[in-house]
Amino acid sequence: MQTFFVQIKCELGRTYEVAEALADQERHSEIYSTAGDYDLIVKYHVDDGVDLGQFVGRHVHSVEGVRDTYTLITFKAF
Amino acid sequence: MQTFFVQIKCELGRTYEVAEALADQERHSEIYSTAGDYDLIVKYHVDDGVDLGQFVGRHVHSVEGVRDTYTLITFKAF
Amino acid sequence: MQTFFVQIKCELGRTYEVAEALADQERHSEIYSTAGDYDLIVKYHVDDGVDLGQFVGRHVHSVEGVRDTYTLITFKAF
Amino acid sequence: MQTFFVQIKCELGRTYEVAEALADQERHSEIYSTAGDYDLIVKYHVDDGVDLGQFVGRHVHSVEGVRDTYTLITFKAF
Amino acid sequence: MQTFFVQIKCELGRTYEVAEALADQERHSEIYSTAGDYDLIVKYHVDDGVDLGQFVGRHVHSVEGVRDTYTLITFKAF
Amino acid sequence: MQTFFVQIKCELGRTYEVAEALADQERHSEIYSTAGDYDLIVKYHVDDGVDLGQFVGRHVHSVEGVRDTYTLITFKAF
Amino acid sequence: MQTFFVQIKCELGRTYEVAEALADQERHSEIYSTAGDYDLIVKYHVDDGVDLGQFVGRHVHSVEGVRDTYTLITFKAF
Amino acid sequence: MQTFFVQIKCELGRTYEVAEALADQERHSEIYSTAGDYDLIVKYHVDDGVDLGQFVGRHVHSVEGVRDTYTLITFKAF
Amino acid sequence: MQTFFVQIKCELGRTYEVAEALADQERHSEIYSTAGDYDLIVKYHVDDGVDLGQFVGRHVHSVEGVRDTYTLITFKAF
Amino acid sequence: MQTFFVQIKCELGRTYEVAEALADQERHSEIYSTAGDYDLIVKYHVDDGVDLGQFVGRHVHSVEGVRDTYTLITFKAF
């Protein structure tokens, strides 16, 4: 399995709308709204073969209200 | 419970040493080594009353090899 | 109670309009116009149960003239 | 009276030591430890005649463990 | 008296138009066009009671061609 | 196979020394000296099971003259 | 031959569309989708006489969905 | 004589169009397309009395396709 | 005459020491301590023939407690 | 021939020392001290076969007082 995080900057005032849309997809393992430079952090566990770039493009960038994203790849869990 | 993440920039070549030291403390819920501006992301679940600033100072900043940290507070899980 | 600050960058020339709109809501504890990268700093005291992300989205991002915000979570008062 | 904030980045692991040293001076009106780029935010109310630059140099920069500061001047309270 | 500087980033090619509009207001003490990140630096001397935030909003942000500003508060003249 | 790039900022004047040390390890697929914010870009192809964080820590951060690195993970080759 | 990389930031959700358009041109030697600040990294080998600035303008900037690019010139392969 | 450089960020794909428009003005001493954060660097020699801010506003900012500029003043030639 | 500003970042707690040392040189026209990224702003009027780079190196960089400087060249006074 | 620029940040107060040392090498075509983020800009014309990375490492990074450099590659002269 691949674990990765996507930090999401949302259009002003649409953070919770974006979070709920992502949650409805039921692809995530966790979604939190956060303080700081980004508004949301989403954790995904996906099969090894999955192309993460395409996954983010297809399932995150396509959500209304998403302004920018930063994909955080994990190497190893301790 | 409070959930928060701490992103950690380590001294060059000491990422895994820091990760193991944190893991040995057994306070974390997850620790991953990551690509990008930071080397580790650690997720903590702690009781509501805990002072997160003190927690990070006492249990993360005190670990040898930690160079800088960024605490990511979560508001709500979706 | 939770104490947090919201720093607000306003559309050019609308700082005082935004400040007054926030003041009219009477949810704040203090609002100051400031020099530097942001135009306003607002301090809030809210109940422990309140979701700060939603609070900011609903009561700050919804105000006309707000361009960007940075939420500053406090851990402990000395 | 002049109101201003000083955001303080502390040496790793010394945030609470710095906060207590500032608190002991009893010049502040509020001190909070915070998440984000800075570790502390201190609010001061001082007489109009006070030179804020000198005040910060004398009473904040002189405290052991302070690494960098950003002074946030307020114009008006709403 | 309060002395402060306002650094102004202008819309491309409108620096001199903005400078002349500010000069016509005759509120400034000095205006220079500059190299670097900003296009103009304006020095103001105003009475102690003046709210600098409102002053900048009313007299600088209102000028056509102003894109962004940074207010530089002075503490003491040597 | 996993393909990833490591951009390397070297200590002043040691770029070629670092490049040769990396080349001598014969783990790379390509190494180039580059203009811009980093001095070298190294491309690696490694087996799927390899922990890239550990790989970089062990084989890149350990090289004398390396000052900072940025690991660029690839998702898909087109 | 000249070797250089072009890192490409794409409009939200159009990374794979851009990658395929570049691939169809068959001028590249490698194209990868990546994590981090840019979405794609493209490697080109071109004849010594080629003007790289014009090449990027003509063949990369002209592709629909490209938002910004950073050209990474290589000096030497090790 | 005054020597100064103007670094120019152009709208995507318009670098060579801007360069040729500047070249046609025949005010420059050298124009190069470059890699990195800016797309062009132009060197000018002008009489001592010339107001460089006005010169750039009038002759560079007025060119179609220019997005941003940074003026680099020289003090002394060695 | 040439007018230029030098913004100065001082070592922690030495701003006033630096300001007084510069004032003692009596080369300045104005010196202010300031809030924001820099601690001091100094305005100089010098003869046209003066090499500003050398002037700053000789008279500002040589002062104990100066950490970094940014020279702001003016083109025209309005 | 290859034309490229090297922008140089010098240790505080050593700009002219660095410039003279570079000038003494007589490899440059032009050297200017400059305002802004860097202290010097040096233009070089070298044969096509020269490895610019090695050239900068050997002839610029080796000069006492050089703190950091940014190599600006040119593509085409207009």
Coordinates of C-alpha atoms in Angstrom, one line a residue, chain A residues 3 5 7 15-16 19-20 23 28 30-41 43 45 70-78, chain B residues 3 5 7 15-16 19-20 23 28 30-41 43 45 70-78:
Chain A
T3 CA 0.4 6.3 2.0
F5 CA -1.0 13.2 2.2
Q7 CA -2.5 19.5 1.7
T15 CA -13.0 24.7 3.0
Y16 CA -15.9 22.7 4.5
A19 CA -13.9 18.6 2.8
E20 CA -17.4 17.2 2.5
A23 CA -15.4 12.7 2.2
H28 CA -9.7 8.9 1.9
E30 CA -8.5 10.7 7.1
I31 CA -9.5 14.4 6.4
Y32 CA -8.8 17.2 8.8
S33 CA -9.3 21.0 8.5
T34 CA -6.1 22.7 9.7
A35 CA -4.6 26.1 10.6
G36 CA -1.6 27.4 8.7
D37 CA -0.8 27.9 5.0
Y38 CA -3.2 25.1 3.9
D39 CA -6.9 24.6 4.9
L40 CA -7.1 20.8 4.7
I41 CA -4.8 17.7 5.0
K43 CA -4.4 11.1 4.1
H45 CA -3.9 4.7 1.5
Y70 CA 0.8 20.0 -2.3
T71 CA 1.3 16.2 -2.4
L72 CA 3.4 14.8 0.5
I73 CA 4.8 11.4 -0.4
T74 CA 5.7 9.1 2.5
F75 CA 8.6 6.7 2.3
K76 CA 8.3 4.6 5.5
A77 CA 6.1 4.3 8.5
F78 CA 7.9 4.0 11.8
Chain B
T3 CA -5.2 15.6 16.8
F5 CA 0.7 16.9 13.1
Q7 CA 6.5 18.3 10.4
T15 CA 16.1 11.6 9.7
Y16 CA 15.9 7.9 10.6
A19 CA 12.2 9.0 13.7
E20 CA 13.4 6.0 15.8
A23 CA 9.0 6.1 17.9
H28 CA 2.9 9.1 18.5
E30 CA 1.9 7.7 13.2
I31 CA 5.4 8.7 12.0
Y32 CA 6.3 8.8 8.3
S33 CA 9.5 9.9 6.5
T34 CA 8.5 12.2 3.7
A35 CA 9.8 14.0 0.6
G36 CA 9.6 17.8 0.3
D37 CA 10.6 20.6 2.6
Y38 CA 10.3 18.5 5.8
D39 CA 11.8 15.1 6.4
L40 CA 9.2 13.6 8.8
I41 CA 5.5 14.0 9.6
K43 CA 0.6 12.5 14.0
H45 CA -3.6 12.2 19.5
Y70 CA 6.1 23.2 12.1
T71 CA 3.0 22.3 14.2
L72 CA -0.1 21.7 12.1
I73 CA -3.2 22.0 14.3
T74 CA -6.4 20.2 13.2
F75 CA -9.8 21.7 13.8
K76 CA -12.2 18.9 12.7
A77 CA -12.0 15.4 11.2
F78 CA -14.4 14.7 8.3

